[in-house]
CSV table of C-alpha atoms in Angstrom, one decimal:
chain,number,residue,atom,x,y,z
A,22,MET,CA,-57.5,72.3,40.3
A,23,SER,CA,-60.1,71.7,37.7
A,24,THR,CA,-62.2,68.5,37.5
A,25,VAL,CA,-60.4,65.5,35.9
A,26,ILE,CA,-60.7,65.6,32.1
A,27,PRO,CA,-60.6,62.2,30.4
A,28,ALA,CA,-58.5,62.2,27.2
A,29,THR,CA,-57.1,59.7,24.8
A,30,LEU,CA,-53.3,59.6,24.3
A,31,ILE,CA,-51.8,58.2,21.1
A,32,PRO,CA,-48.0,58.3,21.2
A,33,GLY,CA,-47.7,57.3,17.5
A,34,ASP,CA,-44.7,56.2,15.5
A,35,GLY,CA,-41.1,57.1,15.2
A,36,ILE,CA,-40.3,60.0,17.4
A,37,GLY,CA,-43.9,60.1,18.6
A,38,PRO,CA,-43.3,58.4,22.0
A,39,GLU,CA,-40.3,60.7,22.7
A,40,ILE,CA,-42.1,63.9,22.1
A,41,VAL,CA,-45.2,62.7,23.8
A,42,ASP,CA,-43.2,61.9,27.0
A,43,ALA,CA,-41.7,65.3,26.9
A,44,THR,CA,-45.1,66.9,26.5
A,45,LEU,CA,-46.6,64.9,29.3
A,46,ALA,CA,-43.7,66.1,31.6
A,47,ALA,CA,-44.7,69.7,30.8
A,48,LEU,CA,-48.4,69.0,31.4
A,49,ASP,CA,-47.7,67.2,34.7
A,50,ALA,CA,-45.6,70.2,35.8
A,51,LEU,CA,-48.5,72.5,35.0
A,52,GLY,CA,-50.9,70.3,37.0
A,53,ALA,CA,-53.1,69.8,33.9
A,54,PRO,CA,-56.1,67.7,34.9
A,55,PHE,CA,-56.0,65.2,32.1
A,56,GLU,CA,-56.7,61.5,32.8
A,57,TRP,CA,-55.0,59.7,30.0
A,58,ASP,CA,-56.3,56.6,28.2
A,59,ARG,CA,-53.2,55.4,26.3
A,60,GLN,CA,-53.9,53.8,22.9
A,61,ILE,CA,-52.0,52.8,19.8
A,62,GLY,CA,-52.1,53.9,16.2
A,63,GLY,CA,-50.2,53.9,13.0
A,64,LEU,CA,-47.6,51.2,12.5
A,65,ALA,CA,-48.0,50.1,16.1
A,66,GLY,CA,-51.7,49.6,15.4
A,67,VAL,CA,-51.0,47.5,12.4
A,68,GLN,CA,-48.5,45.4,14.2
A,69,ALA,CA,-50.8,44.8,17.2
A,70,ALA,CA,-54.3,44.8,15.6
A,71,GLY,CA,-53.9,44.8,11.9
A,72,ASP,CA,-55.2,48.3,11.6
A,73,PRO,CA,-53.5,51.7,11.9
A,74,LEU,CA,-56.6,52.8,13.9
A,75,PRO,CA,-57.6,49.9,16.0
A,76,ALA,CA,-61.2,49.6,17.2
A,77,ALA,CA,-60.1,50.2,20.8
A,78,THR,CA,-58.4,53.5,19.8
A,79,LEU,CA,-61.5,54.8,18.0
A,80,GLU,CA,-63.8,53.7,20.9
A,81,SER,CA,-61.5,55.6,23.4
A,82,ILE,CA,-61.9,58.8,21.4
A,83,ARG,CA,-65.7,58.3,21.2
A,84,ARG,CA,-65.7,58.0,24.9
A,85,THR,CA,-63.4,60.9,25.8
A,86,ARG,CA,-64.1,63.1,22.8
A,87,LEU,CA,-60.6,64.5,23.3
A,88,ALA,CA,-57.2,63.3,22.1
A,89,LEU,CA,-53.6,64.2,21.9
A,90,LYS,CA,-51.5,62.3,19.4
A,91,GLY,CA,-48.0,62.0,18.0
A,92,PRO,CA,-47.3,61.5,14.3
A,93,LEU,CA,-48.9,58.4,12.8
A,94,GLU,CA,-47.2,56.7,9.9
A,95,THR,CA,-49.4,55.3,7.1
A,96,PRO,CA,-48.0,51.9,6.0
A,97,SER,CA,-46.6,51.8,2.5
A,98,GLY,CA,-48.5,49.9,-0.2
A,99,GLY,CA,-52.1,49.5,-0.9
A,100,GLY,CA,-55.0,48.9,1.5
A,101,TYR,CA,-54.3,51.7,4.0
A,102,ARG,CA,-55.8,55.2,3.9
A,103,SER,CA,-54.3,58.1,5.7
A,104,SER,CA,-55.0,57.7,9.5
A,105,ASN,CA,-55.4,61.5,9.8
A,106,VAL,CA,-58.1,61.6,7.1
A,107,ARG,CA,-59.9,58.6,8.7
A,108,LEU,CA,-59.9,60.3,12.1
A,109,ARG,CA,-61.3,63.5,10.6
A,110,GLU,CA,-64.0,61.6,8.8
A,111,GLU,CA,-64.8,59.3,11.7
A,112,PHE,CA,-65.3,62.1,14.2
A,113,GLY,CA,-66.6,64.9,11.9
A,114,LEU,CA,-63.5,67.1,12.6
A,115,TYR,CA,-64.5,69.8,10.1
A,116,ALA,CA,-62.1,72.6,11.3
A,117,ASN,CA,-58.3,72.4,11.1
A,118,LEU,CA,-56.7,75.2,13.2
A,119,ARG,CA,-53.0,75.9,12.4
A,120,PRO,CA,-51.5,78.8,14.2
A,121,ALA,CA,-48.0,80.0,13.4
A,122,ARG,CA,-46.1,82.3,15.7
A,123,THR,CA,-42.4,83.3,15.8
A,124,LEU,CA,-40.8,81.6,18.8
A,125,VAL,CA,-37.1,82.0,17.9
A,126,PRO,CA,-36.3,85.4,16.5
A,127,GLY,CA,-33.7,86.2,14.0
A,128,GLY,CA,-34.9,84.1,11.1
A,129,ARG,CA,-35.8,85.2,7.6
A,130,PHE,CA,-39.1,86.4,9.0
A,131,ASP,CA,-39.7,87.8,12.4
A,132,ASP,CA,-42.7,88.7,14.5
A,133,ILE,CA,-45.0,86.3,12.7
A,134,ASP,CA,-48.4,85.7,14.3
A,135,LEU,CA,-50.8,84.1,11.8
A,136,VAL,CA,-53.6,81.6,12.0
A,137,VAL,CA,-54.8,79.4,9.1
A,138,VAL,CA,-58.3,77.8,9.5
A,139,ARG,CA,-58.8,75.0,7.0
A,140,GLU,CA,-62.0,73.2,6.1
A,141,ASN,CA,-61.2,69.5,6.8
A,142,LEU,CA,-63.8,67.3,5.2
A,143,GLU,CA,-64.8,68.6,1.8
A,144,GLY,CA,-63.3,69.8,-1.4
A,145,LEU,CA,-61.0,67.7,-3.5
A,146,TYR,CA,-60.0,65.6,-0.4
A,147,ILE,CA,-63.3,63.6,-0.4
A,148,GLY,CA,-61.4,61.0,-2.4
A,149,HIS,CA,-63.8,60.5,-5.3
A,150,GLU,CA,-61.3,59.6,-7.9
A,151,HIS,CA,-61.1,57.1,-10.8
A,152,TYR,CA,-59.2,56.3,-14.0
A,153,VAL,CA,-60.7,55.9,-17.5
A,154,PRO,CA,-58.9,53.3,-19.6
A,155,ILE,CA,-58.3,54.1,-23.3
A,156,ASP,CA,-56.6,52.0,-25.9
A,157,GLY,CA,-55.2,49.5,-23.4
A,158,ASP,CA,-53.8,52.2,-21.1
A,159,PRO,CA,-55.6,51.6,-17.7
A,160,HIS,CA,-54.6,55.0,-16.5
A,161,ALA,CA,-55.2,57.0,-19.7
A,162,VAL,CA,-57.5,59.5,-17.9
A,163,ALA,CA,-57.5,60.5,-14.3
A,164,MET,CA,-60.6,62.1,-12.8
A,165,ALA,CA,-61.3,63.6,-9.4
A,166,THR,CA,-64.5,65.1,-8.0
A,167,GLY,CA,-64.5,67.9,-5.5
A,168,ILE,CA,-67.5,68.8,-3.4
A,169,ASN,CA,-68.1,71.9,-1.2
A,170,THR,CA,-71.5,72.3,0.4
A,171,ARG,CA,-73.2,75.4,1.7
A,172,GLN,CA,-73.6,73.8,5.1
A,173,GLY,CA,-70.0,72.7,5.3
A,174,SER,CA,-68.7,76.0,4.2
A,175,ARG,CA,-70.9,77.9,6.7
A,176,ARG,CA,-70.0,75.6,9.5
A,177,LEU,CA,-66.3,76.2,9.0
A,178,LEU,CA,-66.5,79.9,8.3
A,179,GLU,CA,-68.6,80.4,11.4
A,180,TYR,CA,-66.0,78.6,13.5
A,181,ALA,CA,-63.3,80.8,12.0
A,182,PHE,CA,-65.2,84.0,12.5
A,183,GLU,CA,-66.1,83.1,16.1
A,184,THR,CA,-62.4,82.2,16.8
A,185,ALA,CA,-61.4,85.5,15.3
A,186,VAL,CA,-63.7,87.4,17.7
A,187,ALA,CA,-62.8,85.3,20.7
A,188,THR,CA,-59.0,85.7,20.2
A,189,GLY,CA,-59.0,89.4,19.1
A,190,ARG,CA,-58.0,88.9,15.5
A,191,LYS,CA,-58.4,92.2,13.6
A,192,LYS,CA,-58.7,90.8,10.0
A,193,VAL,CA,-59.9,87.6,8.4
A,194,THR,CA,-59.0,86.8,4.8
A,195,ILE,CA,-61.0,84.3,2.8
A,196,VAL,CA,-58.7,82.5,0.4
A,197,HIS,CA,-60.4,81.1,-2.8
A,198,LYS,CA,-60.0,80.5,-6.5
A,199,ALA,CA,-63.5,81.6,-7.5
A,200,ASN,CA,-62.2,83.3,-10.6
A,201,ILE,CA,-61.6,79.9,-12.2
A,202,MET,CA,-63.3,77.3,-9.9
A,203,LYS,CA,-66.4,79.4,-9.9
A,204,ALA,CA,-68.7,76.8,-8.3
A,205,LEU,CA,-66.4,74.7,-6.2
A,206,THR,CA,-64.7,77.6,-4.4
A,207,GLY,CA,-67.2,80.2,-5.3
A,208,ILE,CA,-69.8,78.7,-2.9
A,209,PHE,CA,-67.2,79.1,-0.1
A,210,LEU,CA,-66.5,82.7,-0.9
A,211,GLU,CA,-70.2,83.6,-1.4
A,212,THR,CA,-71.1,81.9,1.9
A,213,GLY,CA,-68.4,83.8,3.8
A,214,LEU,CA,-69.3,87.2,2.4
A,215,ASP,CA,-73.0,86.6,3.2
A,216,LEU,CA,-72.2,85.4,6.8
A,217,TYR,CA,-70.0,88.4,7.5
A,218,GLU,CA,-72.6,90.8,6.3
A,219,ARG,CA,-75.4,89.2,8.3
A,220,LYS,CA,-73.6,88.5,11.6
A,221,TYR,CA,-70.0,89.7,11.9
A,222,LYS,CA,-69.7,93.0,10.1
A,223,GLY,CA,-67.8,95.5,12.3
A,224,LYS,CA,-66.3,92.8,14.6
A,225,PHE,CA,-63.2,92.5,12.4
A,226,GLU,CA,-62.1,93.5,8.9
A,227,LEU,CA,-62.9,91.0,6.1
A,228,ASP,CA,-60.8,90.6,3.0
A,229,THR,CA,-60.6,88.2,0.2
A,230,VAL,CA,-57.7,87.0,-1.9
A,231,ILE,CA,-57.1,84.5,-4.7
A,232,ILE,CA,-55.0,81.5,-3.6
A,233,ASP,CA,-52.0,82.1,-5.9
A,234,ALA,CA,-51.8,85.7,-5.0
A,235,CYS,CA,-52.1,84.8,-1.4
A,236,ALA,CA,-49.1,82.5,-1.6
A,237,MET,CA,-47.0,85.2,-3.2
A,238,LYS,CA,-48.1,87.8,-0.7
A,239,LEU,CA,-47.2,85.5,2.2
A,240,VAL,CA,-43.6,85.3,1.2
A,241,LEU,CA,-43.3,89.0,0.3
A,242,ASN,CA,-45.2,90.5,3.3
A,243,PRO,CA,-46.8,88.0,5.6
A,244,TRP,CA,-47.6,90.7,8.2
A,245,GLN,CA,-50.4,92.0,6.0
A,246,PHE,CA,-52.4,88.9,7.1
A,247,ASP,CA,-53.9,88.0,10.4
A,248,MET,CA,-56.2,85.0,9.9
A,249,LEU,CA,-56.6,83.0,6.7
A,250,VAL,CA,-59.7,80.8,6.2
A,251,THR,CA,-60.0,78.6,3.2
A,252,THR,CA,-61.0,75.3,1.7
A,253,ASN,CA,-59.4,71.9,2.2
A,254,LEU,CA,-56.7,71.7,-0.5
A,255,PHE,CA,-55.7,75.3,-0.3
A,256,GLY,CA,-55.6,75.2,3.5
A,257,ASP,CA,-53.3,72.1,3.4
A,258,ILE,CA,-50.8,73.9,1.3
A,259,LEU,CA,-51.0,77.3,3.0
A,260,SER,CA,-50.7,75.9,6.5
A,261,ASP,CA,-47.4,74.3,5.7
A,262,LEU,CA,-46.2,77.5,3.9
A,263,VAL,CA,-47.1,79.6,7.0
A,264,ALA,CA,-45.2,77.0,9.2
A,265,GLY,CA,-42.2,77.7,7.1
A,266,LEU,CA,-42.3,81.3,8.1
A,267,VAL,CA,-41.7,80.4,11.7
A,268,GLY,CA,-39.1,77.7,11.3
A,269,GLY,CA,-40.9,74.7,9.8
A,270,LEU,CA,-43.2,71.9,10.9
A,271,GLY,CA,-41.3,71.4,14.1
A,272,MET,CA,-42.8,74.6,15.4
A,273,ALA,CA,-46.3,74.0,14.0
A,274,PRO,CA,-49.2,72.7,16.2
A,275,GLY,CA,-52.5,71.5,14.8
A,276,ALA,CA,-56.0,71.2,16.2
A,277,ASN,CA,-58.8,69.3,14.5
A,278,ILE,CA,-62.2,70.4,15.8
A,279,GLY,CA,-65.6,68.9,15.4
A,280,ALA,CA,-69.0,69.3,17.0
A,281,ASP,CA,-68.4,66.4,19.4
A,282,ALA,CA,-64.7,65.7,19.4
A,283,ALA,CA,-61.3,67.4,19.1
A,284,ILE,CA,-57.9,65.9,18.3
A,285,PHE,CA,-54.6,67.8,18.9
A,286,GLU,CA,-51.4,66.9,17.1
A,287,ALA,CA,-47.9,67.8,15.9
A,288,VAL,CA,-48.4,68.0,12.2
A,289,HIS,CA,-44.8,66.9,11.3
A,290,GLY,CA,-44.0,63.3,10.3
A,291,SER,CA,-42.7,60.5,12.4
A,292,ALA,CA,-39.1,61.0,11.4
A,293,PRO,CA,-38.0,57.4,11.7
A,294,ASP,CA,-34.4,58.3,10.8
A,295,ILE,CA,-33.9,60.0,14.2
A,296,ALA,CA,-36.3,57.9,16.3
A,297,GLY,CA,-34.8,56.6,19.5
A,298,LYS,CA,-31.8,59.0,19.3
A,299,GLY,CA,-33.3,61.5,21.8
A,300,ILE,CA,-32.8,64.5,19.6
A,301,ALA,CA,-36.4,65.3,18.4
A,302,ASN,CA,-37.8,68.7,19.0
A,303,PRO,CA,-41.1,68.4,21.0
A,304,THR,CA,-42.1,72.0,20.5
A,305,ALA,CA,-44.9,71.4,18.0
A,306,LEU,CA,-46.6,68.8,20.2
A,307,MET,CA,-46.2,71.1,23.3
A,308,LEU,CA,-47.9,73.9,21.4
A,309,ALA,CA,-50.6,71.5,20.4
A,310,ALA,CA,-51.1,70.7,24.1
A,311,ALA,CA,-51.5,74.4,24.7
A,312,LEU,CA,-54.2,74.5,22.1
A,313,MET,CA,-55.8,71.5,23.9
A,314,LEU,CA,-55.7,73.5,27.2
A,315,ASP,CA,-57.4,76.4,25.5
A,316,HIS,CA,-60.1,74.1,24.1
A,317,CYS,CA,-60.7,72.7,27.6
A,318,LYS,CA,-61.2,76.2,29.0
A,319,LEU,CA,-57.9,76.3,30.8
A,320,PRO,CA,-56.4,79.4,29.3
A,321,GLU,CA,-54.2,80.2,32.3
A,322,LEU,CA,-52.4,76.8,31.9
A,323,ALA,CA,-52.1,77.3,28.2
A,324,THR,CA,-50.5,80.7,28.7
A,325,ARG,CA,-48.0,79.4,31.3
A,326,LEU,CA,-47.0,76.6,28.9
A,327,ARG,CA,-46.4,79.1,26.0
A,328,ARG,CA,-44.6,81.5,28.2
A,329,ALA,CA,-42.3,78.7,29.5
A,330,LEU,CA,-41.5,77.7,25.9
A,331,ASP,CA,-40.6,81.3,25.1
A,332,GLU,CA,-38.4,81.6,28.1
A,333,THR,CA,-36.7,78.2,27.6
A,334,LEU,CA,-35.9,79.0,24.0
A,335,ASN,CA,-34.9,82.7,24.3
A,336,ILE,CA,-33.8,83.4,27.9
A,337,ASP,CA,-32.2,80.0,28.8
A,338,LYS,CA,-31.2,79.4,25.2
A,339,VAL,CA,-32.0,75.7,25.5
A,340,ARG,CA,-32.7,74.5,22.0
A,341,THR,CA,-32.7,71.3,20.1
A,342,GLY,CA,-30.4,70.7,17.1
A,343,ASP,CA,-32.9,71.8,14.5
A,344,LEU,CA,-33.0,75.2,16.1
A,345,GLY,CA,-29.2,75.6,16.3
A,346,GLY,CA,-28.8,74.2,19.8
A,347,SER,CA,-27.4,71.1,21.3
A,348,ALA,CA,-30.1,70.0,23.8
A,349,GLY,CA,-31.7,66.6,23.4
A,350,THR,CA,-35.4,66.0,23.8
A,351,ALA,CA,-35.1,65.1,27.5
A,352,ALA,CA,-32.8,68.0,28.3
A,353,PHE,CA,-35.2,70.4,26.6
A,354,ALA,CA,-38.1,69.0,28.5
A,355,LYS,CA,-36.2,69.2,31.8
A,356,ALA,CA,-35.4,72.9,31.2
A,357,LEU,CA,-39.0,73.6,30.3
A,358,VAL,CA,-40.3,71.9,33.4
A,359,SER,CA,-37.9,74.0,35.5
A,360,ARG,CA,-39.3,77.1,33.9
A,361,ILE,CA,-42.9,76.0,34.6
A,362,SER,CA,-42.0,75.2,38.2
A,363,GLY,CA,-40.4,78.5,38.6
A,364,GLY,CA,-37.0,77.0,39.2
């Protein structure tokens, strides 16, 4: 088996520990060579260290440069920024990879196989916002500044184009709003077209589409798309839309990739209403673990994990309640492990 790979493990809040345990069982059955450094985050981090991202957790990721995490809940009230945004900024995780593939056939859409690549650090999500008071109203005017850079756009687009070539994607679509936001999203579109002409022409088909038209086309005919690459805000919206085509966020893994670190996650929330009931669907985090295996140059293990998920869901018909089945988290994990082990 491969050399041991140090990795940070953050179980997270709510259903996080349950789906993490299920995912670890699958990875153990595969013989995945991860050596886990278990850390805390979210509400657990606040309770233990007064911070959703304690210093020890951040230091662990700096050391391992690799993490798998469950959902982190941002405490209500002022004083706390999104833990996910903080992690992206702290480790320069500029690319957000969100694949969506049909696992359970028979839904409103079938045979979906799409990838959204989202810029993670720029645009309107930089958080430069303020109010202007007028006539005694402290919130009379709200202002936000968005920033996209040539360097940031090129870095993300190059990652998307390289991923398209490496994974055999036939078409990449740049999603923009350059007809209205001519500078903010125009620089992204312009950079993508130039990069394609200089380096990638002929390796795949390149298309462009305006964001609102893209949203409409995705629900009318999603099969016309293969990979979507876009700026931060548009990518945030489209990645959830695309997840809806394959059954929702419970089927949606996410990867946050930087030059020196990568964090893999289930993108759904912590679902405190069902925490501890043993009924959570661990599929999204298991698919995130498959992305992590791909990232670590272990494609054979990633393929085995995805195949076992397919077989458990569609041959054995073992499914959690959100997918119309009756299996709990542990029973689903046990069936998956049996598939992995060939039993």
